[in-house]
Short mmCIF file of C-alpha atoms and ligand atoms in Angstrom, two decimals:
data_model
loop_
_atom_site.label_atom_id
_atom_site.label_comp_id
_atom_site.label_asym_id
_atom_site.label_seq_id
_atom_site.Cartn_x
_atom_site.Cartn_y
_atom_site.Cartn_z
CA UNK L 1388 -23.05 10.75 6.53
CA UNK L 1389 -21.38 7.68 5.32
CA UNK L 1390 -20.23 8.18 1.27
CA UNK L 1391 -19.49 5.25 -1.21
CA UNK L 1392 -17.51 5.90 -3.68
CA UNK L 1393 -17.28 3.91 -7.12
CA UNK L 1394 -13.38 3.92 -7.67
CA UNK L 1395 -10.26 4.29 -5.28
CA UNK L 1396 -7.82 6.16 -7.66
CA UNK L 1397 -6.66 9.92 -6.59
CA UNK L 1398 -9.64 11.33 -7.00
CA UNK L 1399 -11.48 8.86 -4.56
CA UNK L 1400 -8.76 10.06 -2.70
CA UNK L 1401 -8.64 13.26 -2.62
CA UNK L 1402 -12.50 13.18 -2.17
CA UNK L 1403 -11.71 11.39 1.20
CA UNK L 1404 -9.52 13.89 2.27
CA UNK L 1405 -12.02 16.38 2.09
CA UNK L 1406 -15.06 14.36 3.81
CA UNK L 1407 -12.78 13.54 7.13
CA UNK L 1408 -13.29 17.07 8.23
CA UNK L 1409 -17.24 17.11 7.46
CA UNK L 1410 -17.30 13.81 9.43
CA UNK L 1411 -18.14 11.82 6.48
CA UNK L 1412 -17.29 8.15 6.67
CA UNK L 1413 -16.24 6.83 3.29
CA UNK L 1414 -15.77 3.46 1.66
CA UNK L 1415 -14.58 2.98 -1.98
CA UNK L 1416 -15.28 -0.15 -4.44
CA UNK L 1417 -11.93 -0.59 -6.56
CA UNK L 1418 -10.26 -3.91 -7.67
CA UNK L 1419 -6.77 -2.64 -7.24
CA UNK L 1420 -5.28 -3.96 -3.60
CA UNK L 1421 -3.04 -0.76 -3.43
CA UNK L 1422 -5.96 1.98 -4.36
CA UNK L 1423 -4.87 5.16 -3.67
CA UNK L 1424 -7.97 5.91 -1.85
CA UNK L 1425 -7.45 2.70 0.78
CA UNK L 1426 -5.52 5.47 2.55
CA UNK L 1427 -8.24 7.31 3.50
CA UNK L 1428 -11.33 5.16 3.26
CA UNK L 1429 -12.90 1.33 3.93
CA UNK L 1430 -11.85 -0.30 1.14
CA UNK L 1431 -13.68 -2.67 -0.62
CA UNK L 1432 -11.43 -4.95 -3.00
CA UNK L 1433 -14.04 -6.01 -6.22
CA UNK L 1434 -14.65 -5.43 -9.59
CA UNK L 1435 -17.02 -2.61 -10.81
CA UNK L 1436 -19.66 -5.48 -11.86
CA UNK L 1437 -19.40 -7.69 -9.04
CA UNK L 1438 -23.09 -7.36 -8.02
CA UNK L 1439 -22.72 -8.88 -3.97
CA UNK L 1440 -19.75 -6.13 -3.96
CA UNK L 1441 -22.48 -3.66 -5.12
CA UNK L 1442 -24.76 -4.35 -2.45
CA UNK L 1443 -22.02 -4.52 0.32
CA UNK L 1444 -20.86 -0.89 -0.94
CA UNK L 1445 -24.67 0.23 -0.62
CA UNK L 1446 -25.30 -1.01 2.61
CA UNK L 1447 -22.34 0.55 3.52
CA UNK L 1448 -23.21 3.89 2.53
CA UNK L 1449 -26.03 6.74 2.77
CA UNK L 1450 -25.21 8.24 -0.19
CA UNK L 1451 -23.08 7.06 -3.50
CA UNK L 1452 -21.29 8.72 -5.70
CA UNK L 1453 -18.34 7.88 -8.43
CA UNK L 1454 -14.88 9.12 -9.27
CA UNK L 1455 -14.24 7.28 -12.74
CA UNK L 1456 -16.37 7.92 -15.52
CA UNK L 1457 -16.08 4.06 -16.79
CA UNK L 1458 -18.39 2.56 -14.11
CA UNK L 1459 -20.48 0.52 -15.90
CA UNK L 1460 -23.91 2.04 -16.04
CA UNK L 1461 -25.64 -1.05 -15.05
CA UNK L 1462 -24.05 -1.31 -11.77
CA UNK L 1463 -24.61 2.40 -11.19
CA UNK L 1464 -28.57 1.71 -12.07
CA UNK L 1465 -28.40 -1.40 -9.75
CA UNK L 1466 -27.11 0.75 -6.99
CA UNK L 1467 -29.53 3.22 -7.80
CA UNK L 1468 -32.65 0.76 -7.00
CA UNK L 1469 -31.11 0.57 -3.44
CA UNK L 1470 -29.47 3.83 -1.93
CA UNK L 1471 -29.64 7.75 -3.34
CA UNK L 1472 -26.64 7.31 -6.68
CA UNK L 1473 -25.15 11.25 -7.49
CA UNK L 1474 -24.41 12.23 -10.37
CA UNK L 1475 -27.35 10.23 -12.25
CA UNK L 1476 -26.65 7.63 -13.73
CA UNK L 1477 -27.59 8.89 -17.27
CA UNK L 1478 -24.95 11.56 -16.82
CA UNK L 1479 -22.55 8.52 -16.36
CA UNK L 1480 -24.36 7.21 -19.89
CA UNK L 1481 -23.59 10.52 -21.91
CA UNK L 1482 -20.00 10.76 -20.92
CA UNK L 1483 -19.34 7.43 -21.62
CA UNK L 1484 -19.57 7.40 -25.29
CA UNK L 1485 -18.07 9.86 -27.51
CA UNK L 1486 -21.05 9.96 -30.02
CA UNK L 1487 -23.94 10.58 -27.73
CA UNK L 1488 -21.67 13.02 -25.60
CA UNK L 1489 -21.67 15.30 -28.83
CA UNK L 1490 -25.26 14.84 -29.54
CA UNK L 1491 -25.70 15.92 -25.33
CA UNK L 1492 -23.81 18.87 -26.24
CA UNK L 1493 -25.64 20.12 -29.48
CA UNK L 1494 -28.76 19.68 -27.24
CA UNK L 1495 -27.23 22.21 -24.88
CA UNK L 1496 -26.56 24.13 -27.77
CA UNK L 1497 -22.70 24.07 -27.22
CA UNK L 1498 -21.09 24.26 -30.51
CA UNK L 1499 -18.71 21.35 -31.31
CA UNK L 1500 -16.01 20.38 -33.97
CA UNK L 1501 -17.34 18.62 -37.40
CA UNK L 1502 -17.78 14.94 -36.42
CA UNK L 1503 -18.37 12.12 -37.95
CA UNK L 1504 -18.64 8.25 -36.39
CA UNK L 1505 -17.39 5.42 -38.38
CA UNK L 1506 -17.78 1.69 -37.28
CA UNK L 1507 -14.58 0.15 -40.21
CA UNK L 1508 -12.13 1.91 -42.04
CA UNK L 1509 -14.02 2.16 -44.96
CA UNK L 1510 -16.55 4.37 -42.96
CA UNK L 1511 -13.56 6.28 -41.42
CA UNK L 1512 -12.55 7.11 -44.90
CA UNK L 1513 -16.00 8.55 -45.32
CA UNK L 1514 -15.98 10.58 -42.67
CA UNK L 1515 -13.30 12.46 -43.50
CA UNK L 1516 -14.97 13.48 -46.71
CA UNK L 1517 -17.51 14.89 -44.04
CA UNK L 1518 -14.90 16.41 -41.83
CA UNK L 1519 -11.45 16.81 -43.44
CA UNK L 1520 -8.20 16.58 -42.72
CA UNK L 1521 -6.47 16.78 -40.58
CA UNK L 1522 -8.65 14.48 -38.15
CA UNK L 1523 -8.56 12.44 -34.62
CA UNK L 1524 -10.18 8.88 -34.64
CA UNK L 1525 -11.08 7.95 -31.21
CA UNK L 1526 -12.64 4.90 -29.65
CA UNK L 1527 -16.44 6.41 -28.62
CA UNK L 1528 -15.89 4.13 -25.09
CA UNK L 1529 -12.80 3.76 -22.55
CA UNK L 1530 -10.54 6.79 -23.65
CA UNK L 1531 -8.14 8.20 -21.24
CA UNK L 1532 -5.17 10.55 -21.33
CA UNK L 1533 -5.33 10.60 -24.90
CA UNK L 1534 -5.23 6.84 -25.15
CA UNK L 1535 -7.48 5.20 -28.39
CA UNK L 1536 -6.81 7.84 -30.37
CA UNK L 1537 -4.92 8.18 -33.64
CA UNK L 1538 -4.37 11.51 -36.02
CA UNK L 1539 -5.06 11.40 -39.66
CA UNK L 1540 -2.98 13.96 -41.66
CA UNK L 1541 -3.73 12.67 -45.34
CA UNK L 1542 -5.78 9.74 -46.64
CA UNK L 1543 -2.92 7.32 -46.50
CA UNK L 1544 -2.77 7.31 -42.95
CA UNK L 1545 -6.49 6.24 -42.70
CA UNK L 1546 -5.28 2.27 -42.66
CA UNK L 1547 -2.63 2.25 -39.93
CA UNK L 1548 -5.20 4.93 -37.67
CA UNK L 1549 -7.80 2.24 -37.81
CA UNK L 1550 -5.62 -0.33 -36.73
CA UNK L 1551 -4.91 1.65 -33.69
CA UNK L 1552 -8.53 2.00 -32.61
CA UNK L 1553 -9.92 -1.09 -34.12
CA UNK L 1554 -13.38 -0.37 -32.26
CA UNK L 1555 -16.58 1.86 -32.83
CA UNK L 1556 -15.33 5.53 -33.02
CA UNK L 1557 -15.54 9.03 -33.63
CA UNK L 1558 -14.37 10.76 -36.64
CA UNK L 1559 -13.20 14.12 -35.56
CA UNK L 1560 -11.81 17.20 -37.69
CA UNK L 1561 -8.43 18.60 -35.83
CA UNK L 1562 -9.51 21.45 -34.44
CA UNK L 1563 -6.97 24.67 -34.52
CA UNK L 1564 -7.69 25.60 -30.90
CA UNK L 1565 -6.04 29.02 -29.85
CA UNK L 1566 -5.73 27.32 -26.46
CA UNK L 1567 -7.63 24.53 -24.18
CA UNK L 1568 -10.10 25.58 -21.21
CA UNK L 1569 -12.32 23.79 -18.74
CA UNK L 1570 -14.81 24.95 -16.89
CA UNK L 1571 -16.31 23.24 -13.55
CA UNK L 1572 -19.09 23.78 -11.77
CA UNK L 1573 -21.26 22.18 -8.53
CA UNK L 1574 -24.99 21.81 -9.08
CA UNK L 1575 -27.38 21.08 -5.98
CA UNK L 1576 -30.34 18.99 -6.26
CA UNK L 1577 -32.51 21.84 -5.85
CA UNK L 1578 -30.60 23.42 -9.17
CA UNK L 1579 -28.04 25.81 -7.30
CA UNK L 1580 -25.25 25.91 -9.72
CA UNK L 1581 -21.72 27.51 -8.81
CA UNK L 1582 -18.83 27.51 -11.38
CA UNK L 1583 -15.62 27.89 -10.86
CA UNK L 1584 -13.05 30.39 -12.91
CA UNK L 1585 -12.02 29.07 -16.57
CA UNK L 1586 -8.81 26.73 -16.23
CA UNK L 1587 -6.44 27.40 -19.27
CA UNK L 1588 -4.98 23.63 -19.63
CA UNK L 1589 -2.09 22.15 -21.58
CA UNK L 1590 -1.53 18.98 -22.55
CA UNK L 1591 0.96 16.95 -23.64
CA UNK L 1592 1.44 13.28 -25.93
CA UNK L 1593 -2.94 13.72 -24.57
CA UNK L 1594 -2.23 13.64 -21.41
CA UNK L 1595 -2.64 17.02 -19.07
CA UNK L 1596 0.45 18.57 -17.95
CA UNK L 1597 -0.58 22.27 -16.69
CA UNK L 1598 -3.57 23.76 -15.80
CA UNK L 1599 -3.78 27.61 -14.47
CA UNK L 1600 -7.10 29.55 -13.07
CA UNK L 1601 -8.35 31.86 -13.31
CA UNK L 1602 -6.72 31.52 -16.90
CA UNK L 1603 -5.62 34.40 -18.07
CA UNK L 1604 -6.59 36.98 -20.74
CA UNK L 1605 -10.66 35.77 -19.84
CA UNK L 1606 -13.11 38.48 -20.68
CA UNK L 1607 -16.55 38.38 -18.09
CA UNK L 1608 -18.15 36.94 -21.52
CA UNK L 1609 -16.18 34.26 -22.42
CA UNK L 1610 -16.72 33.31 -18.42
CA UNK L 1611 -20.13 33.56 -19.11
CA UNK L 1612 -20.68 31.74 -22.06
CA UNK L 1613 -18.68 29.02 -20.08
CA UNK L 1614 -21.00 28.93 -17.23
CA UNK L 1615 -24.07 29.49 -19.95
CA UNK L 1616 -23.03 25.97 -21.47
CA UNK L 1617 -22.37 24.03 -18.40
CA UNK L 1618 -25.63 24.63 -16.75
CA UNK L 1619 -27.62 23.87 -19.83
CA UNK L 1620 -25.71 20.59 -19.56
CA UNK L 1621 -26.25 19.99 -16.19
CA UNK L 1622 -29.90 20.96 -15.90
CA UNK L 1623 -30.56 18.79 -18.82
CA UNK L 1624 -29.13 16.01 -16.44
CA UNK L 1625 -30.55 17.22 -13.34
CA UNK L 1626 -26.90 16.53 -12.61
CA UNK L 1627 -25.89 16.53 -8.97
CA UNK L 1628 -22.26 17.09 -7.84
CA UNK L 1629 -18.98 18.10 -9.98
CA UNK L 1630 -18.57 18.36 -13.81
CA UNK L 1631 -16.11 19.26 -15.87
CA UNK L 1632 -16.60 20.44 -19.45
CA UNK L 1633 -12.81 20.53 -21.55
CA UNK L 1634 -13.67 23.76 -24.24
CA UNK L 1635 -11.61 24.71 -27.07
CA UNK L 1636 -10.97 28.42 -27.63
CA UNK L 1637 -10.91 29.32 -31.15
CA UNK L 1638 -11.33 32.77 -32.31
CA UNK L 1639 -13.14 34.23 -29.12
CA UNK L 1640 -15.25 31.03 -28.80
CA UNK L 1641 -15.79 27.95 -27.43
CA UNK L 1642 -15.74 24.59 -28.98
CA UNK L 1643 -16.90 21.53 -26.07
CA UNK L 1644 -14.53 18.91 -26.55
CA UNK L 1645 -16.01 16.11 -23.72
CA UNK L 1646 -17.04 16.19 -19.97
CA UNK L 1647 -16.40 14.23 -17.26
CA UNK L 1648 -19.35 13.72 -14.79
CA UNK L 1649 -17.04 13.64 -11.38
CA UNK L 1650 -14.45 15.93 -10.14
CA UNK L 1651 -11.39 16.51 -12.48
CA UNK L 1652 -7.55 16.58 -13.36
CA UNK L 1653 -8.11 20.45 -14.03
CA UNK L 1654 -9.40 20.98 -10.69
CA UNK L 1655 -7.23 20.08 -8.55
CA UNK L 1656 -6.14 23.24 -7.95
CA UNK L 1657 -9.16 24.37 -6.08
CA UNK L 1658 -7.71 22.47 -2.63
CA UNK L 1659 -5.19 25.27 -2.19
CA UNK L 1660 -6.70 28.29 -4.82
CA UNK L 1661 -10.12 28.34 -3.95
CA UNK L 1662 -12.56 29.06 -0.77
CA UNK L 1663 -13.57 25.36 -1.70
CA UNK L 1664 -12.02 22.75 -3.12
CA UNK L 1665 -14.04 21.03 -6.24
CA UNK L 1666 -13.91 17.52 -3.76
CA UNK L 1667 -15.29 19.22 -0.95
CA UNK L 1668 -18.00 20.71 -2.97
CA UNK L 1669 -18.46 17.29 -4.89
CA UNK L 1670 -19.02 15.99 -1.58
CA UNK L 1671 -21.69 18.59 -0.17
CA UNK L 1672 -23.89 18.28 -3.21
CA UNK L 1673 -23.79 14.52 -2.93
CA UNK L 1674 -25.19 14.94 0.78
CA UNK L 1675 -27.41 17.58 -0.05
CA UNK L 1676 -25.26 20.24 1.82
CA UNK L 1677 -24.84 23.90 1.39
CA UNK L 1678 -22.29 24.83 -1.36
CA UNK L 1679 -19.63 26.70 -0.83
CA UNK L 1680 -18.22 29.74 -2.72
CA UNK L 1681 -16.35 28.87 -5.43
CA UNK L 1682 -13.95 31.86 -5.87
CA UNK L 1683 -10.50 31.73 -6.31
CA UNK L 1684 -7.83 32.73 -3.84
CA UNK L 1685 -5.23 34.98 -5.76
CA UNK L 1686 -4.01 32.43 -8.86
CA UNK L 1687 -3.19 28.74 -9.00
CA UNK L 1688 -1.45 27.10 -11.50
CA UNK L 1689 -1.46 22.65 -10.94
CA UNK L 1690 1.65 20.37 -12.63
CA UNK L 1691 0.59 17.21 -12.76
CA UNK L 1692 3.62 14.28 -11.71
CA UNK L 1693 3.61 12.07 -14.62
CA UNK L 1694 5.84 9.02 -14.64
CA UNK L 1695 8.28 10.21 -12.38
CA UNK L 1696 8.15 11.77 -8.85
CA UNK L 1697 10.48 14.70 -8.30
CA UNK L 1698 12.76 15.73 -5.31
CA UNK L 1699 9.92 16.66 -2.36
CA UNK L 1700 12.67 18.91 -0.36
CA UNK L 1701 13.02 20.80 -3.66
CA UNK L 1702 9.64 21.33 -4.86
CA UNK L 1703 8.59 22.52 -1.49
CA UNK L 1704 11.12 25.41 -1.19
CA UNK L 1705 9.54 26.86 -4.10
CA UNK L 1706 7.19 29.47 -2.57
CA UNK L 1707 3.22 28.62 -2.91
CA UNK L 1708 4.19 24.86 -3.42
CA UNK L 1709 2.35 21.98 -1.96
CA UNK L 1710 2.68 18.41 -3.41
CA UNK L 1711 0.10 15.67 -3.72
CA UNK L 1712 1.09 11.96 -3.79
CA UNK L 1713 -1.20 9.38 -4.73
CA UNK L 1714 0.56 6.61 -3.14
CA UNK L 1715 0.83 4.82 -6.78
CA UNK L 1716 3.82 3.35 -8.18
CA UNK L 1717 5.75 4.65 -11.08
CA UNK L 1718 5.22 3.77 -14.33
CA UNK L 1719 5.70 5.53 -17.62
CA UNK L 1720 2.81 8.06 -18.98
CA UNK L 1721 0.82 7.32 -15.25
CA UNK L 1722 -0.07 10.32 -13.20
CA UNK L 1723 1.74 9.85 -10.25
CA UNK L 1724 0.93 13.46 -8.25
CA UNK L 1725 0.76 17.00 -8.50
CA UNK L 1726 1.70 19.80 -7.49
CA UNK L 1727 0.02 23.21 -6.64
CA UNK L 1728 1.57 26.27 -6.88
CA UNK L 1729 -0.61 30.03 -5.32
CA UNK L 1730 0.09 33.58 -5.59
CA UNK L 1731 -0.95 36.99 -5.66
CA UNK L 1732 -0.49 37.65 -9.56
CA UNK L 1733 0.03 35.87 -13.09
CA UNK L 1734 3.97 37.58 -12.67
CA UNK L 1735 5.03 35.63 -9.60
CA UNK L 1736 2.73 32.75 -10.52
CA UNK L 1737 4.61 32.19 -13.16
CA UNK L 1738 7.93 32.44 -11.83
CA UNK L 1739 7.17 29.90 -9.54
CA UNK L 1740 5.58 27.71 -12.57
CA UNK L 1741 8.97 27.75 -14.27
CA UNK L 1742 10.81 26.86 -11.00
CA UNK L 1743 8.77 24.04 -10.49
CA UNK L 1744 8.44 22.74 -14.13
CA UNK L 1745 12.64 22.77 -14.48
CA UNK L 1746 12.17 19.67 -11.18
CA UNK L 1747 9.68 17.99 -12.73
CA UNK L 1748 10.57 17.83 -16.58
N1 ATP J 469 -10.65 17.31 -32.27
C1 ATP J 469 -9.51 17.70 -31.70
N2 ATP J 469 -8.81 18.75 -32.22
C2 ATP J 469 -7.64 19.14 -31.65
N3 ATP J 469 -7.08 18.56 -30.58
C3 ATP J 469 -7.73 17.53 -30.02
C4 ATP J 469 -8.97 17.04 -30.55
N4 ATP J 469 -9.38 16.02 -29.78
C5 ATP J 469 -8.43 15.86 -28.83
N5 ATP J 469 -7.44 16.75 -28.96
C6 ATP J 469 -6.26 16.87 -28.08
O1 ATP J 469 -6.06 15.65 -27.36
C7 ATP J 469 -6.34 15.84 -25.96
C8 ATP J 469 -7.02 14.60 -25.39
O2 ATP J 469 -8.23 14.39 -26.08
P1 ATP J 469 -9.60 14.07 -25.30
O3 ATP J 469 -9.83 15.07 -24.25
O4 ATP J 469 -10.68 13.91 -26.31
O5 ATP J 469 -9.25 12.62 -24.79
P2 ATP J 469 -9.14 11.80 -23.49
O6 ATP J 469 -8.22 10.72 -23.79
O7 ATP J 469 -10.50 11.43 -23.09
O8 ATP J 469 -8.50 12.72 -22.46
P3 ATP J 469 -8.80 12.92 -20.91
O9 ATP J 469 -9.90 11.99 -20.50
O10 ATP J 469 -7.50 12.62 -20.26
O11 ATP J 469 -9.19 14.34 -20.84
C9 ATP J 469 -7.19 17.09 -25.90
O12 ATP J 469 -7.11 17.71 -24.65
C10 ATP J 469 -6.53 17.91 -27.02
O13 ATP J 469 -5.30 18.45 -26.61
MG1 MG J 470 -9.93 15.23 -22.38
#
């Protein structure tokens, strides 16, 4: 089966990594000369919207699929008139803009945080009448890694908060999560659905640092009401592939914070903690496959490599380690890696965690 994939980063290459062994022959569309997927895929060099780039990449390929939920959803309909495009495009549409992603959720029925949107700052300051303080304002389009985002602790700090966004957004109240959780799951086109274990996640400055799974201190219901909100999502979509829904655990609850229709940061883990991998699975629901069994071997905990990369020969004499490169050069706040740490129980897990997290800083 040859796969094109929308996007070279680490995800499009980690995806490649797991379609070698299945024979799959890959090609990725990405701009950037050095994508990290080039290593293990045809690459071709273009911009998202370049439409003869478009039809090269679906004449190239069988199947498509994208890792980077800012694909424009035009070219992902125009590929979609010529070659089979998983996850549908409209999933691509929901995830894309803050607003509509919360009114995809309340659909579900997945509770969410008070929200508000507000196009000026005027409307901003109205929204917080609706929601309170203390609030997020974040762009509805392109956020990353916490990026487009400002917090509003008191009225006064409305002004300089819209001059960091400065674009259509999303009024949010701060919600006082207990902790962060995702949950991930595969869907088949025929509507098989498999979910992986919750992911306790911790981030840092908006950008994730930590993720562990099965997360601890998970009770078979709050498991359940996890899977019970990402199928309604994804048979709403008739969604094909990976997604990720980020959750917010308040009192015993869950709150969905966004989703990301592709495979995620807080499953990486599953290359070395699960019977199989979130990009393997990605990969047989794209080509219509059987899926494989999503359960966890003993407990994983992922670090992600942000800015820096630490000393491999150190990292790897850690027991249960195995580091990920992405091939990218360092800058500051970019993720640069990860690394995976297994083992038999929480205790050792996270004796190795703090090992590991004392090299990476
Ligand atoms: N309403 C909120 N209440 C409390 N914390 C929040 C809220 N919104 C965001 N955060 C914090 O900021 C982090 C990043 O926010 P969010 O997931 O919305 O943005 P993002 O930039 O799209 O991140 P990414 O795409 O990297 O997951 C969240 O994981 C959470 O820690
Ligand atoms: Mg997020």
């Amino acid at each position: 089966v040859r796969i094109g994939i929308v996007g070279g980063g680490q995800l499009g290459r980690m995806l490649g990594l797991a379609g070698v062994p299945l024979g799959m022959r890959l090609t990725v569309l990405d701009p950037a000369p050095d994508a990290p997927a080039a290593a293990v895929a045809d690459h071709i060099v273009a911009e998202y919207e370049d439409e003869a780039a478009l039809e090269e990449l679906a004449r190239a390929s069988d199947i498509v699929t994208y890792e980077c939920e800012n694909v424009p959803v035009d070219a992902a309909r125009s590929l979609a008139r010529s070659v089979p495009v998983h996850p549908p495009p409209n999933a691509l549409a929901a995830s894309q803009d803050r607003l509509v992603e919360k009114a995809a959720f309340e659909r579900a029925g997945i509770p969410v945080g008070a929200y508000a949107p507000a196009e000026n700052e005027d409307e901003v300051r109205g929204a917080l009448e609706r929601v309170g303080v203390p609030a997020v304002v974040k762009a509805r389009r392109f956020g990353y890694d916490g990026k487009g985002q400002a917090m509003v602790r008191s009225v006064e700090e409305v002004a300089p908060a819209w001059r960091a966004v400065a674009r259509p957004a999303i009024v949010e109240a701060r919600v006082p999560f207990d902790r962060e959780l995702s949950i991930l799951g595969v869907r088949a086109a025929g509507g098989e659905l498999r979910c992986y274990p919750l992911v306790e996640n911790r981030h840092r400055d908006g950008i994730l640092r930590r993720s562990v799974s099965p997360a601890p201190r998970v009770t078979v219901d709050l498991q359940a009401q996890a899977e019970r909100h990402l199928r309604r999502v994804a048979d709403d979509l008739e969604y094909v592939g990976v997604l990720a829904i980020e959750l917010f655990e308040v009192d015993g609850g869950l709150l969905g914070n966004e989703m990301a229709p592709r495979v995620h940061n807080s499953g990486h883990w599953t290359i070395e903690g699960s019977q199989t991998s979130q990009f393997e699975n990605h990969l047989r629901a794209v080509a219509g496959l059987p899926l494989g069994s999503t359960a966890p071997r003993g407990v994983a905990a992922m670090l992600n490599l942000i800015g820096t990369v630490p000393d491999a020969d150190q990292i790897l004499a850690v027991p249960g380690a195995h580091l990920h490169l992405y091939g990218k050069s360092p800058r500051r706040g970019r993720k640069l890696g990860h690394v995976t740490l297994v083992a038999d129980d929480h205790g050792d897990l996270q004796a190795r965690i703090e090992r590991v997290a004392a090299l990476v800083h």
